[in-house]
Amino acid sequence: MNDLEMYREQLALCDDKIIDALAERNAIVEKIMAYKEEYGMAILQPQQEKKQKNRLEEKLADNKYKEEIFDVFRCILRNSKRIQARKLFDYNIVLIGFMGAGKSTISDYLSTMFDMEIVEMDQVIAEREEMSIPDIFATYGEEYFRDLETSLLIEMQDRKNTVISCGGGAALRERNVEEMKKNGRVVLLTASPEVVYERVKDSNDRPVLNGRKNVEGIAELMEQRRGKYEAAADIVINTDHKTVLQVCEELVQRLQEIEE
C-alpha cells in the first residue's frame, strides 16, 4: 500500500467514526426529548444552545480548522432541531388570528428553534400574483384573494413540520378552516385591541383597516371575527405582554397536551 492509499484508508476510517458518532448523537437527542416530556420540562431551552456554542468556541479557539468545524456543527445543530420537530409535530402548525397578534414573530421563532419551514401565506400569494395584498383586494376583490388562500392551504397538505402563518381573514372562510385541519393543528394567537394597534399603526399593508386604524375600530372588527376564530382553533394563546419564548413554550406545551 502506498502513502496515498494509506491516507485514503485513514480517511474512510474517520468517516466511519463520524457516522457512528452522529447516529449516537441523534439517538441521544431523542432520549433528551423523551426525558423532557416524561418530567414535564420545557422543550425550548435556548440557553442550552448558547452553552453548547460557547463550549465549542472554547474547544476550537486555537484549532486551524475552526471555521470548517463550526460549519459542520451548524449543520449538526440544524439536524438535531429537525429531529425534535419530527418527534413533536407530525403535522403542520397553522397560526391564525387578528393582524398584529404575533403570527409572523412566533413563526420566525419556531422556525429558528426547530428548523421548521415557514410559509407566510400573504407573502407567498403576493409573490405569486406579483402584486401587493392591497392591490389584489383593489383589483380583484376579497373573494378572489380568499380563493388563493384556499388553494395554498390545499397545497400545504402535502407537507409536515411546516409553520403556516395565515393572514388575518383566512380563518373566516369555513372552507379554509377545513383545509387547515386536514394536516395541521390550528393555533389562535390573540392580543388586546390596544396592543394590536401599537403593532400595526405604522403599517400600510392592512386593507381591512382602511378608515378604522384606531383602537375602537380594531376592537369592533376583532369582536366581529372572534366567534369564527375561536371555532377554528385547536388551542388559543394570548400574546399580550409575553416574550416570544413564553408564547412558544406555551404553544408547544398545549400542542403536546392535545396529542396525549
XYZ file of C-alpha atoms in Angstrom:
260
model
C 0.000 0.000 0.000
C 1.456 3.368 -0.994
C 1.067 6.507 1.118
C -1.912 7.827 -0.850
C -3.843 4.609 -0.387
C -2.968 4.620 3.301
C -4.271 8.178 3.726
C -7.484 7.268 1.925
C -7.929 4.275 4.212
C -7.402 6.526 7.242
C -9.966 8.952 5.838
C -12.505 6.160 5.379
C -11.979 5.063 8.982
C -12.560 8.663 10.114
C -15.778 8.771 8.085
C -16.957 5.552 9.753
C -16.279 7.057 13.176
C -18.162 10.229 12.239
C -21.170 8.231 11.024
C -21.242 6.170 14.232
C -20.852 9.308 16.380
C -23.658 11.139 14.551
C -26.003 8.165 14.887
C -25.225 8.019 18.603
C -25.688 11.787 18.946
C -29.068 11.727 17.212
C -30.218 8.890 19.473
C -29.198 10.954 22.494
C -31.220 13.908 21.151
C -34.286 11.649 21.087
C -33.563 10.467 24.641
C -33.341 14.081 25.831
C -36.694 14.832 24.205
C -38.276 11.805 25.867
C -36.828 12.806 29.241
C -38.179 16.351 28.950
C -41.618 15.036 28.050
C -41.645 12.488 30.879
C -40.735 15.052 33.534
C -42.698 17.982 32.107
C -39.629 20.072 31.340
C -39.625 22.971 28.901
C -38.861 21.760 25.385
C -37.412 25.097 24.314
C -34.145 25.820 26.080
C -32.255 28.489 24.119
C -29.793 28.915 26.981
C -28.601 25.335 26.422
C -27.949 26.088 22.747
C -25.895 29.112 23.790
C -23.975 26.963 26.286
C -23.162 24.437 23.557
C -21.908 27.199 21.271
C -19.675 28.672 23.981
C -18.224 25.243 24.750
C -17.475 24.686 21.071
C -15.812 28.096 20.737
C -13.573 27.354 23.714
C -12.579 23.938 22.401
C -11.789 25.277 18.918
C -10.103 28.502 19.999
C -6.675 27.561 18.571
C -7.760 24.979 16.018
C -6.672 25.808 12.468
C -9.839 24.136 11.135
C -12.086 26.227 13.373
C -14.318 27.685 10.631
C -14.719 24.369 8.840
C -15.631 22.536 12.046
C -18.045 25.314 13.017
C -19.740 24.926 9.650
C -20.200 21.184 10.253
C -21.605 21.781 13.735
C -24.112 24.298 12.397
C -25.447 21.522 10.168
C -25.446 19.077 13.084
C -27.438 21.517 15.207
C -29.980 22.104 12.426
C -30.464 18.360 12.069
C -30.925 17.992 15.833
C -33.681 20.595 15.650
C -35.340 18.727 12.787
C -35.303 15.508 14.818
C -37.029 17.355 17.659
C -39.612 18.832 15.294
C -40.405 15.449 13.734
C -40.892 13.913 17.168
C -43.091 16.763 18.403
C -45.082 17.735 15.322
C -46.207 15.067 12.900
C -48.286 17.760 11.251
C -48.217 21.448 10.289
C -48.699 24.262 12.782
C -51.237 26.744 11.429
C -51.200 30.161 13.084
C -54.372 32.232 12.816
C -55.560 35.409 14.452
C -56.107 39.093 14.000
C -53.395 41.158 12.370
C -50.776 42.175 14.897
C -51.448 39.199 17.171
C -47.889 37.978 16.610
C -48.203 35.296 13.916
C -45.094 36.297 11.960
C -42.995 36.794 15.089
C -43.968 33.424 16.543
C -43.496 31.582 13.251
C -39.988 33.055 12.910
C -39.053 31.896 16.408
C -40.466 28.395 15.928
C -38.509 28.136 12.708
C -35.317 29.150 14.499
C -35.794 26.744 17.405
C -36.909 23.723 15.347
C -35.543 24.495 11.876
C -39.089 24.258 10.529
C -40.026 25.774 7.199
C -42.225 28.880 7.329
C -44.982 29.663 4.863
C -46.188 33.260 5.217
C -49.391 32.961 3.230
C -49.785 36.643 2.398
C -46.177 36.831 1.258
C -46.439 33.716 -0.921
C -49.659 34.933 -2.523
C -48.241 38.406 -3.172
C -45.114 36.921 -4.775
C -47.107 34.566 -6.994
C -49.545 37.256 -8.076
C -46.730 39.820 -8.395
C -48.980 42.294 -6.583
C -49.266 43.606 -3.051
C -52.169 42.372 -0.930
C -53.904 45.805 -1.037
C -53.573 45.793 -4.835
C -55.046 42.279 -5.083
C -58.023 43.402 -2.985
C -58.476 46.568 -5.031
C -58.112 44.865 -8.413
C -59.845 41.522 -7.960
C -61.771 41.775 -4.696
C -61.682 39.864 -1.435
C -63.342 36.698 -2.751
C -60.563 36.226 -5.306
C -57.975 36.605 -2.561
C -59.748 34.071 -0.308
C -59.765 31.594 -3.207
C -55.992 31.982 -3.442
C -55.741 31.259 0.303
C -57.834 28.103 -0.077
C -55.667 26.817 -2.929
C -52.490 27.434 -0.938
C -53.868 25.659 2.139
C -54.722 22.623 -0.003
C -51.173 22.697 -1.363
C -49.777 22.688 2.194
C -51.440 19.360 2.994
C -48.581 17.515 1.311
C -46.141 18.887 3.901
C -45.297 18.218 7.530
C -43.313 20.181 10.112
C -44.219 23.447 8.420
C -45.328 26.604 10.221
C -48.111 28.239 8.230
C -48.765 31.855 9.157
C -52.196 32.858 7.868
C -53.484 36.300 7.027
C -55.954 37.795 9.479
C -59.016 36.846 7.436
C -58.047 33.323 6.377
C -59.982 31.584 9.157
C -63.178 33.497 8.382
C -63.927 31.182 5.468
C -65.161 27.760 6.618
C -63.577 26.025 3.627
C -60.191 27.415 4.652
C -60.586 26.076 8.167
C -61.497 22.648 6.807
C -58.309 22.619 4.728
C -56.166 23.821 7.653
C -57.297 20.948 9.844
C -56.646 18.172 7.313
C -52.936 18.146 8.121
C -52.480 20.800 10.792
C -53.200 21.959 14.304
C -54.750 25.410 14.341
C -53.300 27.825 16.897
C -55.200 31.053 17.537
C -52.991 33.901 18.748
C -54.861 36.742 20.440
C -53.974 40.213 21.692
C -55.882 43.178 23.104
C -57.022 45.945 20.707
C -54.576 48.328 22.374
C -51.625 46.007 21.801
C -52.698 45.272 18.226
C -52.951 48.983 17.480
C -49.400 49.594 18.714
C -48.155 46.772 16.487
C -49.952 47.798 13.275
C -50.284 51.584 13.482
C -47.309 52.226 11.196
C -48.217 49.572 8.612
C -49.830 50.454 5.277
C -50.466 46.842 4.204
C -53.717 46.294 6.110
C -56.570 46.974 3.647
C -59.300 45.835 6.059
C -58.255 48.595 8.491
C -58.785 51.385 5.995
C -60.726 54.116 7.797
C -60.581 52.411 11.196
C -56.938 52.184 12.171
C -57.608 53.057 15.793
C -58.286 51.130 18.982
C -62.066 51.431 18.652
C -62.111 50.302 15.024
C -59.778 47.408 15.740
C -61.847 46.329 18.760
C -65.022 46.338 16.673
C -63.506 44.258 13.886
C -61.909 41.841 16.358
C -65.260 41.253 18.020
C -66.859 40.566 14.635
C -64.265 37.905 13.944
C -63.886 36.422 17.420
C -66.523 33.701 17.062
C -65.099 32.281 13.847
C -61.536 32.479 15.140
C -62.405 30.565 18.300
C -64.453 27.975 16.390
C -61.483 27.296 14.109
C -58.861 26.984 16.868
C -57.490 23.820 18.417
C -55.752 25.962 21.046
C -55.880 29.670 21.955
C -52.887 31.618 23.256
C -52.896 35.263 24.331
C -49.688 37.103 23.424
C -50.179 40.301 25.455
C -47.086 41.300 27.430
C -45.379 37.922 26.927
C -41.953 37.285 25.478
C -41.691 35.310 22.259
C -40.118 32.456 24.238
C -43.006 32.395 26.714
C -45.585 32.245 23.916
C -43.716 29.485 22.085
C -43.210 27.433 25.254
C -46.943 27.628 25.949
C -47.721 26.740 22.342
C -45.516 23.626 22.376
C -46.877 22.504 25.752
C -50.502 22.966 24.715
C -49.972 21.114 21.433
C -48.401 18.219 23.327
C -51.397 18.115 25.667
C -53.977 17.818 22.889
C -51.997 14.959 21.321
C -51.945 12.926 24.550
